[in-house]
Coordinates of N, CA and C in Angstrom, one line a residue:
X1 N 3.3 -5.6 -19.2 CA 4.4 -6.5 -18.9 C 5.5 -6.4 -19.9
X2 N 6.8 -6.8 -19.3 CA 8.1 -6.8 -20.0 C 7.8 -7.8 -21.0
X3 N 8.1 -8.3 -22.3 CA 8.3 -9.1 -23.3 C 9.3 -9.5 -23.3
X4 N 9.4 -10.8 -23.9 CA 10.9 -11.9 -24.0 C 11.6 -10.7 -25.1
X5 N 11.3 -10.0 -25.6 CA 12.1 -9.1 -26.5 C 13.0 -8.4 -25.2
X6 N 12.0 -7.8 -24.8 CA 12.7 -6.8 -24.1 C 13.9 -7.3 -22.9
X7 N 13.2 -8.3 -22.4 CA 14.3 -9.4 -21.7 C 15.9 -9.7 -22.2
X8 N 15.7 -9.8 -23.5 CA 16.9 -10.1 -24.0 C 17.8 -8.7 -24.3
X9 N 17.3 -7.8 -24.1 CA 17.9 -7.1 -24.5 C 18.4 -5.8 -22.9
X10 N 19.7 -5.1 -23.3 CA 20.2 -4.0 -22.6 C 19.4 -4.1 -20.6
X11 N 19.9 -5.3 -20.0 CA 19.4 -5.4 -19.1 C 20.2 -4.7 -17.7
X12 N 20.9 -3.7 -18.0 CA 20.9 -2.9 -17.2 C 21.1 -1.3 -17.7
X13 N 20.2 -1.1 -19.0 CA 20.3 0.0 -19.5 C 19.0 0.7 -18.9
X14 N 18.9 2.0 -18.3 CA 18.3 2.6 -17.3 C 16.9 3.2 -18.2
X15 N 16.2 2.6 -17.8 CA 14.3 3.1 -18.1 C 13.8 4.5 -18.8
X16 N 13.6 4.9 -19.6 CA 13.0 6.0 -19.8 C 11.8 6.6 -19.1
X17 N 11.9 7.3 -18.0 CA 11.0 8.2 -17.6 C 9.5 8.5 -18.0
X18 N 8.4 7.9 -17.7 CA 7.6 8.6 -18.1 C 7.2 9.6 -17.4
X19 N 7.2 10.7 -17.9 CA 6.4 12.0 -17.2 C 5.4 12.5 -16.4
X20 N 4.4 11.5 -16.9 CA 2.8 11.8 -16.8 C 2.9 10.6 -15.6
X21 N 3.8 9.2 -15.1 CA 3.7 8.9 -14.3 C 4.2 9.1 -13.4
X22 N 5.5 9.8 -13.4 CA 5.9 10.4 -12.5 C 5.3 11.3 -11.6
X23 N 4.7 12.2 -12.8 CA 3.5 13.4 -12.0 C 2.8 12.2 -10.7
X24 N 2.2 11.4 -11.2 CA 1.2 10.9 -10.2 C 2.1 9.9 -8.9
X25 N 2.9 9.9 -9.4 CA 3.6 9.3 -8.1 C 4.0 10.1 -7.1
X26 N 4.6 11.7 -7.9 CA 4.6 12.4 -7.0 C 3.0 12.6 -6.0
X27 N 1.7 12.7 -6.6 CA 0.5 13.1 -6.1 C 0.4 12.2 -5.0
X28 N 0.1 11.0 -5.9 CA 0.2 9.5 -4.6 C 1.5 9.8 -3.4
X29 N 2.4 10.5 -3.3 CA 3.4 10.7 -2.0 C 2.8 12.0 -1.4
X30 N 2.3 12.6 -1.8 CA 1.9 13.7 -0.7 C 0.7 13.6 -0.3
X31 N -0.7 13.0 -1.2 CA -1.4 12.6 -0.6 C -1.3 11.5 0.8
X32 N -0.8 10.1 0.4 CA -0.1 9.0 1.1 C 0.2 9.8 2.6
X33 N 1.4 10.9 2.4 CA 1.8 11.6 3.8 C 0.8 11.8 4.5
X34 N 0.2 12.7 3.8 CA -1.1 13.5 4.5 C -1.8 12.8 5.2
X35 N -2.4 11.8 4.4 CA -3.0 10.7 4.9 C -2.6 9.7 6.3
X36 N -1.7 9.6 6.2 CA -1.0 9.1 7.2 C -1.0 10.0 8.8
X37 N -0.4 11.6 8.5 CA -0.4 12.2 9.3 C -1.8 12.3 10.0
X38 N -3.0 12.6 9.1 CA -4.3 12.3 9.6 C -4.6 11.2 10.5
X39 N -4.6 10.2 9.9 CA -4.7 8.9 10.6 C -4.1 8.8 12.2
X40 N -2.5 8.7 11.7 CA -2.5 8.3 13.0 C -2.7 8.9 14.3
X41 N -2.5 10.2 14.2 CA -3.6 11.2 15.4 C -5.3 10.4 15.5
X42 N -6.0 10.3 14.3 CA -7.0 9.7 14.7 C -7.2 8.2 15.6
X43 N -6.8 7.5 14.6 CA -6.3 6.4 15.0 C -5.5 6.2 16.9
X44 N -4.8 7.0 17.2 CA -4.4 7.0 18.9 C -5.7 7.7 19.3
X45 N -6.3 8.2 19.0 CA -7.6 9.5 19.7 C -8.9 8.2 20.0
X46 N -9.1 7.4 18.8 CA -10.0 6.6 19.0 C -10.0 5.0 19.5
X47 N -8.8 4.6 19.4 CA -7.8 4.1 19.6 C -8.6 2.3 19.1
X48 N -8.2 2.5 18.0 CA -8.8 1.5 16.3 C -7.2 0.7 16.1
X49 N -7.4 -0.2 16.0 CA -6.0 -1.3 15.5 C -6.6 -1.1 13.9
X50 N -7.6 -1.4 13.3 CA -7.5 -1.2 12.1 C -7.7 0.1 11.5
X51 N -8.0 1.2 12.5 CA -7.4 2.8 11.7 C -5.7 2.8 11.6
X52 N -5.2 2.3 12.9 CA -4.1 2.2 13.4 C -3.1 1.6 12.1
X53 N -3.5 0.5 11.8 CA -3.4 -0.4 10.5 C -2.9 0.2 9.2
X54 N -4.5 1.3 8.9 CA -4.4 2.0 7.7 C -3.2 3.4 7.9
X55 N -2.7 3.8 9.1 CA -2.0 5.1 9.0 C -0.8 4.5 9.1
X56 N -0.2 3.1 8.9 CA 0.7 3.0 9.5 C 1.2 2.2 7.6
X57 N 0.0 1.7 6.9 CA 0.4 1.4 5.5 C 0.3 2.7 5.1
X58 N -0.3 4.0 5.7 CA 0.0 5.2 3.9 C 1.0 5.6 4.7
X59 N 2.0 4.7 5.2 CA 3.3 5.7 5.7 C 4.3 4.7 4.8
X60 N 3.7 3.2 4.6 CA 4.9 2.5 4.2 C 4.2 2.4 2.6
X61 N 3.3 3.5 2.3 CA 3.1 3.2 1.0 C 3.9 5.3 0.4
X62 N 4.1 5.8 1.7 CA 4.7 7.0 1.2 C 5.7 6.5 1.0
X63 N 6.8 5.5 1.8 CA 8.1 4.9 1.3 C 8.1 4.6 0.4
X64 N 6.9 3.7 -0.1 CA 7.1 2.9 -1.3 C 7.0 4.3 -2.8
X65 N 6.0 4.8 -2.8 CA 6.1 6.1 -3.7 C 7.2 6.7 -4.0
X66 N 8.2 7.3 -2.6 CA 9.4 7.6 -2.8 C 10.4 6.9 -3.4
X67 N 10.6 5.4 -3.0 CA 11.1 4.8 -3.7 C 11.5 4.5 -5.4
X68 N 10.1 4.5 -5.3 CA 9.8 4.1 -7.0 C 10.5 5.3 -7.9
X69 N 9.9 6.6 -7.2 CA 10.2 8.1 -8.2 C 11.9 7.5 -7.9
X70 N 12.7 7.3 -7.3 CA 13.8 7.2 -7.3 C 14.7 6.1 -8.2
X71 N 14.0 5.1 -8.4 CA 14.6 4.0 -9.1 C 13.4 4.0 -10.8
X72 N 13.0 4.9 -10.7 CA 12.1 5.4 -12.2 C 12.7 5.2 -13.4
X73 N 13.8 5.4 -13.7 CA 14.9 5.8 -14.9 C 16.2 4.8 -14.3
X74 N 16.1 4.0 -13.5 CA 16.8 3.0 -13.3 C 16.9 1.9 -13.9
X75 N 17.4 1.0 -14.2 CA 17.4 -0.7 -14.6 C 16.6 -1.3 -14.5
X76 N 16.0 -2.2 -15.3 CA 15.2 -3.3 -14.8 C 15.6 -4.0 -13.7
X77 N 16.9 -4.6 -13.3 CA 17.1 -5.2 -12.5 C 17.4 -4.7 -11.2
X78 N 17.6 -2.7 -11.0 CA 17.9 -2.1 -10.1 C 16.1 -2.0 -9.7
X79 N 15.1 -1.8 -10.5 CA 13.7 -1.5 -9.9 C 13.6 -2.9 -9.4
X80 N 13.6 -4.1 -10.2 CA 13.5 -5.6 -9.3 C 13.9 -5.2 -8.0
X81 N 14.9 -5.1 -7.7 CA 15.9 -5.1 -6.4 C 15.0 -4.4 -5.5
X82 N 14.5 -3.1 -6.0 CA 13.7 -2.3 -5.0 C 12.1 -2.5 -4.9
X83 N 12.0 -3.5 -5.6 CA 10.4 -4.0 -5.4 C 11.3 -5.1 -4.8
X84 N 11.6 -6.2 -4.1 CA 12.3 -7.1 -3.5 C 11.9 -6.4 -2.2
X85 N 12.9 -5.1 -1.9 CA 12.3 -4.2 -0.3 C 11.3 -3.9 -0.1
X86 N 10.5 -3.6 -1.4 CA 9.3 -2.8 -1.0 C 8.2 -4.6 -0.4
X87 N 8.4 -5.6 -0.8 CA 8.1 -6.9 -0.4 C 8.5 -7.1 0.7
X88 N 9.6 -7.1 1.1 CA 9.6 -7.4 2.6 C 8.9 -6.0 3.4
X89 N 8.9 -5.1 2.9 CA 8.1 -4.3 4.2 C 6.9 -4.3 4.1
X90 N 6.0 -4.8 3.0 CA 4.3 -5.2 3.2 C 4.6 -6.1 3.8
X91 N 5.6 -7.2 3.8 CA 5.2 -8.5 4.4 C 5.4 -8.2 6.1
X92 N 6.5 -6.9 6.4 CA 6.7 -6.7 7.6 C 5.5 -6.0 8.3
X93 N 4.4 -4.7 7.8 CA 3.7 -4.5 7.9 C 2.7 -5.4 8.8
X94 N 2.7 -6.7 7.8 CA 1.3 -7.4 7.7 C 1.9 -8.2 9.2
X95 N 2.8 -8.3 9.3 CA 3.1 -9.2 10.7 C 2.9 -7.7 12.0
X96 N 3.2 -7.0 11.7 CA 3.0 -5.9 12.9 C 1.9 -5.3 13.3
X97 N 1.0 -5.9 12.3 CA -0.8 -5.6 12.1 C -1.4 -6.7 13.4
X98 N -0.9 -7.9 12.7 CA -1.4 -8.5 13.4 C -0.7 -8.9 14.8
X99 N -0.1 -8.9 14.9 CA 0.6 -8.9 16.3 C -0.3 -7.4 17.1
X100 N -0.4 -6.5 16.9 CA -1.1 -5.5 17.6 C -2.2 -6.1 17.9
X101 N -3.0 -6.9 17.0 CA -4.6 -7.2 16.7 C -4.3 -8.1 17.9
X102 N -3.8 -8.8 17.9 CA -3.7 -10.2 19.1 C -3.8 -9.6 20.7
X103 N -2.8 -8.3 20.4 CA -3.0 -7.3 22.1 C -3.3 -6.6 22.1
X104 N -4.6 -6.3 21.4 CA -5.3 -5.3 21.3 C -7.0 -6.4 21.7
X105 N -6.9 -7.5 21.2 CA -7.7 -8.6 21.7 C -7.7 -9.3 22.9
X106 N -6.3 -8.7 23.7 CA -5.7 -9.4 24.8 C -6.6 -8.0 25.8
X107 N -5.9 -7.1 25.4 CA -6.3 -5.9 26.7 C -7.8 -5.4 26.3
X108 N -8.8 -5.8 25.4 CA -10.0 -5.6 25.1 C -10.0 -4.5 25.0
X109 N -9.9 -3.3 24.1 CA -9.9 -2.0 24.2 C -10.9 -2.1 22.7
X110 N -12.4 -1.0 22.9 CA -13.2 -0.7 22.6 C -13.2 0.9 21.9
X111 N -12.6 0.8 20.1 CA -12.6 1.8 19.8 C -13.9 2.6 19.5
X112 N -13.8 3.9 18.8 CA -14.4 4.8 18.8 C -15.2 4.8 17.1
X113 N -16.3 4.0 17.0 CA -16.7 3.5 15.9 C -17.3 5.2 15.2
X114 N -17.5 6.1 15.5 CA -17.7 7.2 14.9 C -16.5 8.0 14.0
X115 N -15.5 7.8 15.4 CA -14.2 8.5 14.5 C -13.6 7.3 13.1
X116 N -13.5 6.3 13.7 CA -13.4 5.4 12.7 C -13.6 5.5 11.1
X117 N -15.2 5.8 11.3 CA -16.0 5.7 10.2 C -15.8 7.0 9.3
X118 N -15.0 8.0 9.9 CA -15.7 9.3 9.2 C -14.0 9.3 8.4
X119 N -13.2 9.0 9.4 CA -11.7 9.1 8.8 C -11.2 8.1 7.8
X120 N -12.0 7.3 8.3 CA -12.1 5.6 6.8 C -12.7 6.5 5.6
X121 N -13.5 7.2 6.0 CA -14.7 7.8 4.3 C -13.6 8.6 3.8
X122 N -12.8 9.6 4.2 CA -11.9 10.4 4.1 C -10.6 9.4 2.8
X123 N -10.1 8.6 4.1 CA -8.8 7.7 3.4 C -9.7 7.1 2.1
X124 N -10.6 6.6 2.2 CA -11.5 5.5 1.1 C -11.0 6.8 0.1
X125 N -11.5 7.9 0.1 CA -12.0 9.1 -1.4 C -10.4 9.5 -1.7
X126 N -9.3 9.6 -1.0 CA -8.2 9.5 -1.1 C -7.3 8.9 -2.0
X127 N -7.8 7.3 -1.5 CA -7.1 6.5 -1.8 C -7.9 5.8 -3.8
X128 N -9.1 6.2 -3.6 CA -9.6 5.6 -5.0 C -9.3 6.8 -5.8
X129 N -8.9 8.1 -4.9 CA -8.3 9.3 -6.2 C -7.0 8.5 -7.1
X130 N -5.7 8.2 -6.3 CA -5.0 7.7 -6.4 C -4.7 6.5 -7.2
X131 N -5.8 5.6 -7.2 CA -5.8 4.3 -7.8 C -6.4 4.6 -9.1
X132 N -7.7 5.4 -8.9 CA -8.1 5.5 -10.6 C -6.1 6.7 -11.6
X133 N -6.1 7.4 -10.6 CA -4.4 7.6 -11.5 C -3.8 6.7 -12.0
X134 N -3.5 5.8 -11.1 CA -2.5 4.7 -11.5 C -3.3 3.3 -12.1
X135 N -4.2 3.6 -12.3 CA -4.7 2.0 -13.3 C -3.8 1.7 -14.0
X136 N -3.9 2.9 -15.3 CA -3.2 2.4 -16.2 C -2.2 2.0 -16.4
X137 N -1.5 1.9 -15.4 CA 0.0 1.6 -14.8 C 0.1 0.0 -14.0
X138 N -1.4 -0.4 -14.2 CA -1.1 -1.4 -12.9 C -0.5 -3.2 -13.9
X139 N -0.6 -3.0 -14.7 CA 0.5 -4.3 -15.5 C 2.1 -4.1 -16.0
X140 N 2.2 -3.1 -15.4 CA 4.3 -2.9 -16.0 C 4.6 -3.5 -14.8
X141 N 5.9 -3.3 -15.1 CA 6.5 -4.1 -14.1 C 7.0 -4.3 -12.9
X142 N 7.4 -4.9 -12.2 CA 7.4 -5.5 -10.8 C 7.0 -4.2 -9.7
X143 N 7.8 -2.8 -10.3 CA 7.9 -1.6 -9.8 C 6.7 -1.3 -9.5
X144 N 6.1 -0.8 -10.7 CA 4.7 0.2 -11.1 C 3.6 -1.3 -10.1
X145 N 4.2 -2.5 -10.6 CA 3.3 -3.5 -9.7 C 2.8 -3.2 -8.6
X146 N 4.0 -3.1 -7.8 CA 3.7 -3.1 -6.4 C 3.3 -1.4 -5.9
X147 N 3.4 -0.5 -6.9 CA 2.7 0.7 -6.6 C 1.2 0.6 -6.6
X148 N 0.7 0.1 -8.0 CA -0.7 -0.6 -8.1 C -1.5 -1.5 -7.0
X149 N -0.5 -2.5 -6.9 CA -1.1 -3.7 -5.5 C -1.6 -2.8 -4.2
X150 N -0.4 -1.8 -3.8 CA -0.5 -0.7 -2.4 C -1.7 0.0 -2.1
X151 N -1.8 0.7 -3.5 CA -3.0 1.3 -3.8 C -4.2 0.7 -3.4
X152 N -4.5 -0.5 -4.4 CA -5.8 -1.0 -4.7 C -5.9 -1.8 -2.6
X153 N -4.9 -2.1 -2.6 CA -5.4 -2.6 -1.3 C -5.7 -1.8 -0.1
X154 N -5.3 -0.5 0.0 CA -5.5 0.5 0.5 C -7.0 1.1 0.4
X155 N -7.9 1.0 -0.9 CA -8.6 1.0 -0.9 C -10.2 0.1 -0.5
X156 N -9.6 -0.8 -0.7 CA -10.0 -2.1 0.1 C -9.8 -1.8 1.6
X157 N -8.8 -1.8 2.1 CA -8.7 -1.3 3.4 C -9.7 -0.3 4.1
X158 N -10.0 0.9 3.5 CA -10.3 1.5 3.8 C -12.0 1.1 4.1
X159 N -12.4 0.6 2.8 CA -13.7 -0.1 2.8 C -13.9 -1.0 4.2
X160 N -12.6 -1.6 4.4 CA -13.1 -2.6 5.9 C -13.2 -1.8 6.7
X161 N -12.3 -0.6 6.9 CA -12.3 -0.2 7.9 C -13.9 0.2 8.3
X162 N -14.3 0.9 7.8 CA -15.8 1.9 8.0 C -17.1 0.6 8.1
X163 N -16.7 -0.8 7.3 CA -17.5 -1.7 7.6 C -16.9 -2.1 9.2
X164 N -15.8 -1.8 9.4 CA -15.6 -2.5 11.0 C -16.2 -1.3 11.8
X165 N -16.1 -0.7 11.6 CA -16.6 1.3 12.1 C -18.3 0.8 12.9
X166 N -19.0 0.2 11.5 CA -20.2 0.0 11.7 C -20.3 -1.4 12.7
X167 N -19.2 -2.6 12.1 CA -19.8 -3.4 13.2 C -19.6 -3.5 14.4
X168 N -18.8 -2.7 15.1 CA -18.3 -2.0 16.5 C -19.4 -1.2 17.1
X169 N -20.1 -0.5 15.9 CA -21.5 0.9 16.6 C -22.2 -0.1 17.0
X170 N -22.4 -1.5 16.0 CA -23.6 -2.3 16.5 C -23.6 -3.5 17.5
X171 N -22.2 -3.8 17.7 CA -21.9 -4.9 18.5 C -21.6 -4.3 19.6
X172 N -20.9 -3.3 20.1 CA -20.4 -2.8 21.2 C -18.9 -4.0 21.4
X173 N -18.5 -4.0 21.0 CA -17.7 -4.9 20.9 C -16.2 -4.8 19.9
X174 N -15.1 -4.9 20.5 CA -14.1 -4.4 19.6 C -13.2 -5.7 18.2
X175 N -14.6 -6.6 18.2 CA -13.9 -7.8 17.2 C -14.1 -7.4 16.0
X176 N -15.0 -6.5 15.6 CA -15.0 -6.2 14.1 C -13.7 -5.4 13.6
X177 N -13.4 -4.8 14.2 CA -12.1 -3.9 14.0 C -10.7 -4.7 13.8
X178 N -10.7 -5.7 15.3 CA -10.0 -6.5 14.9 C -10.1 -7.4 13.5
X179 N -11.2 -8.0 13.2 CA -11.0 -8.8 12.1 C -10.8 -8.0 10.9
X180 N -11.2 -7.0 10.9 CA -10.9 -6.1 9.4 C -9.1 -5.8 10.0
X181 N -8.5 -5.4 10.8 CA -6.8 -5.5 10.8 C -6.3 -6.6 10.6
X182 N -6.7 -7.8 10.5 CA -6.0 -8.6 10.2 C -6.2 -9.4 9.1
X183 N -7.4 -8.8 8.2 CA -7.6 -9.1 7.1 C -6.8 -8.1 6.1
X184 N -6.8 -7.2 6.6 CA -5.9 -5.9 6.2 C -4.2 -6.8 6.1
X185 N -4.0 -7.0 6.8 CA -2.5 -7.9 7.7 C -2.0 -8.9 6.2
X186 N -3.6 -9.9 6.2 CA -3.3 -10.6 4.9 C -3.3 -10.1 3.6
X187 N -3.7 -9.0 3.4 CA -3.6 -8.7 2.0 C -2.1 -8.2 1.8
X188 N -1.4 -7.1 3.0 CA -0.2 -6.9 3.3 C 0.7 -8.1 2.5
X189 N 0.1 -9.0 3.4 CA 1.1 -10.4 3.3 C 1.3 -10.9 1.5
X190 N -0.1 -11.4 1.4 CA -0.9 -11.7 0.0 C 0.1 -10.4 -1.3
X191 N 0.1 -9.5 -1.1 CA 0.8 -8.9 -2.4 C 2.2 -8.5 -2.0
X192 N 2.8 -8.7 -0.9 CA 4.0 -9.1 -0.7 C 4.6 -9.8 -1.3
X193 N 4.0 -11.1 -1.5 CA 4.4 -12.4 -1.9 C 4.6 -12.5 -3.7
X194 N 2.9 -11.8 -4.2 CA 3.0 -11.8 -5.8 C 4.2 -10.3 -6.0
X195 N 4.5 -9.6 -5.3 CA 5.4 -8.7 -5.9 C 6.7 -8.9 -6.1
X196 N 7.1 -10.1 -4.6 CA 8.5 -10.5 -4.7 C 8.7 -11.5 -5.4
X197 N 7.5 -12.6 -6.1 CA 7.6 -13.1 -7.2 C 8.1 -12.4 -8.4
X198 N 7.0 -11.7 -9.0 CA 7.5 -11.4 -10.2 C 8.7 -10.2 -10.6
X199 N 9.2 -9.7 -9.0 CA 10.9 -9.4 -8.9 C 11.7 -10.4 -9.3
X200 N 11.5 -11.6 -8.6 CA 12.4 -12.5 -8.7 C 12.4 -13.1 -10.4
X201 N 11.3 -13.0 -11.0 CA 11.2 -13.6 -12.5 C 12.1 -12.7 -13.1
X202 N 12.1 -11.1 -13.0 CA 12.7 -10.1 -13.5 C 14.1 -10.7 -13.3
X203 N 14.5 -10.8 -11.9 CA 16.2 -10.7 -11.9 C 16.8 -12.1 -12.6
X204 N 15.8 -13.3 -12.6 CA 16.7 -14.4 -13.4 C 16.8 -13.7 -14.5
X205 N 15.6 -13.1 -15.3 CA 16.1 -12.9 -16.8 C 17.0 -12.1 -17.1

């Protein structure tokens, strides 16, 4: 975290670069893509609201990756700004998740708990590559925040997914899927919220 030192001082003098995290931001955006591109072919083939879910966050977590490498060596208050957007689009996410889940519970469509499960194991080993990168990263600020939150929840995600994978093979039934999408939806929502917080703490100071 920033320090009341650092607060008081050169608040719009542009960030020094770290290198070594840049490298991994770049990794986290081409993985992210891939991932995505994977998914959502899977995801329409099996036709999963919470695969559907996960290929549609590693697309808004490729944005968010791109983002960051771009406002890296920017201002404290220019990265605030861009963690602010990167918050409204998990928050937007999380509403488009669940809005599918609702008519996807309306027309009762019965995904494909096999494909599910094998392409969730896939995104899972992916996404924890990713996150063990970025730990050390995960208390700077608002930026690196909401790169951290993306991740870790993604990983989480992924975990529901393969647990909804399984409770679909055993119920015959398409509500496990649903409730892992829209628990997915809330975490969306949930680190939305703490990341546009502590943007907003950044830009008073």
């Amino acid at each position: 975290m920033m320090g009341a030192h650092c607060c008081n001082h050169d608040h719009q003098q542009p960030a020094k670069p770290n290198p070594k995290y840049r490298r991994i931001l770049w990794i986290a955006l081409v993985v992210n893509f891939a991932m995505f591109a994977i998914e959502i072919i899977f995801s329409l083939q099996s036709k999963s609201v919470s695969l559907l879910a996960d290929s549609i966050d590693f697309l808004g977590d490729s944005a968010n990756y791109a983002i960051s490498l771009w406002v890296l060596a920017m201002s404290v208050q220019t990265r605030a700004k861009a963690s602010l957007f990167k918050a409204a689009s998990m928050a937007l996410f999380g509403v488009v998740v669940l809005v599918h889940a609702i008519w996807n519970a309306i027309t009762g469509v019965i995904p494909d708990a096999e494909t599910m499960s094998l392409v969730g194991l896939l995104a899972l080993v992916a996404n924890l590559s990713v996150a063990w990168l970025l730990y050390a990263y995960r208390n700077g600020d608002s930026n690196m925040r909401s790169v951290w939150l993306c991740t870790r929840n993604d990983a989480l995600g992924n975990i529901a997914v393969i647990v909804a994978a399984i409770g679909v093979f055993g119920t015959g039934t398409a509500w496990p899927d649903l409730i892992v999408a829209s628990i997915m939806a809330s975490l969306a929502l949930t680190a939305a919220w703490q990341v546009a917080k502590q943007a907003q703490r950044e830009l008073a100071q």
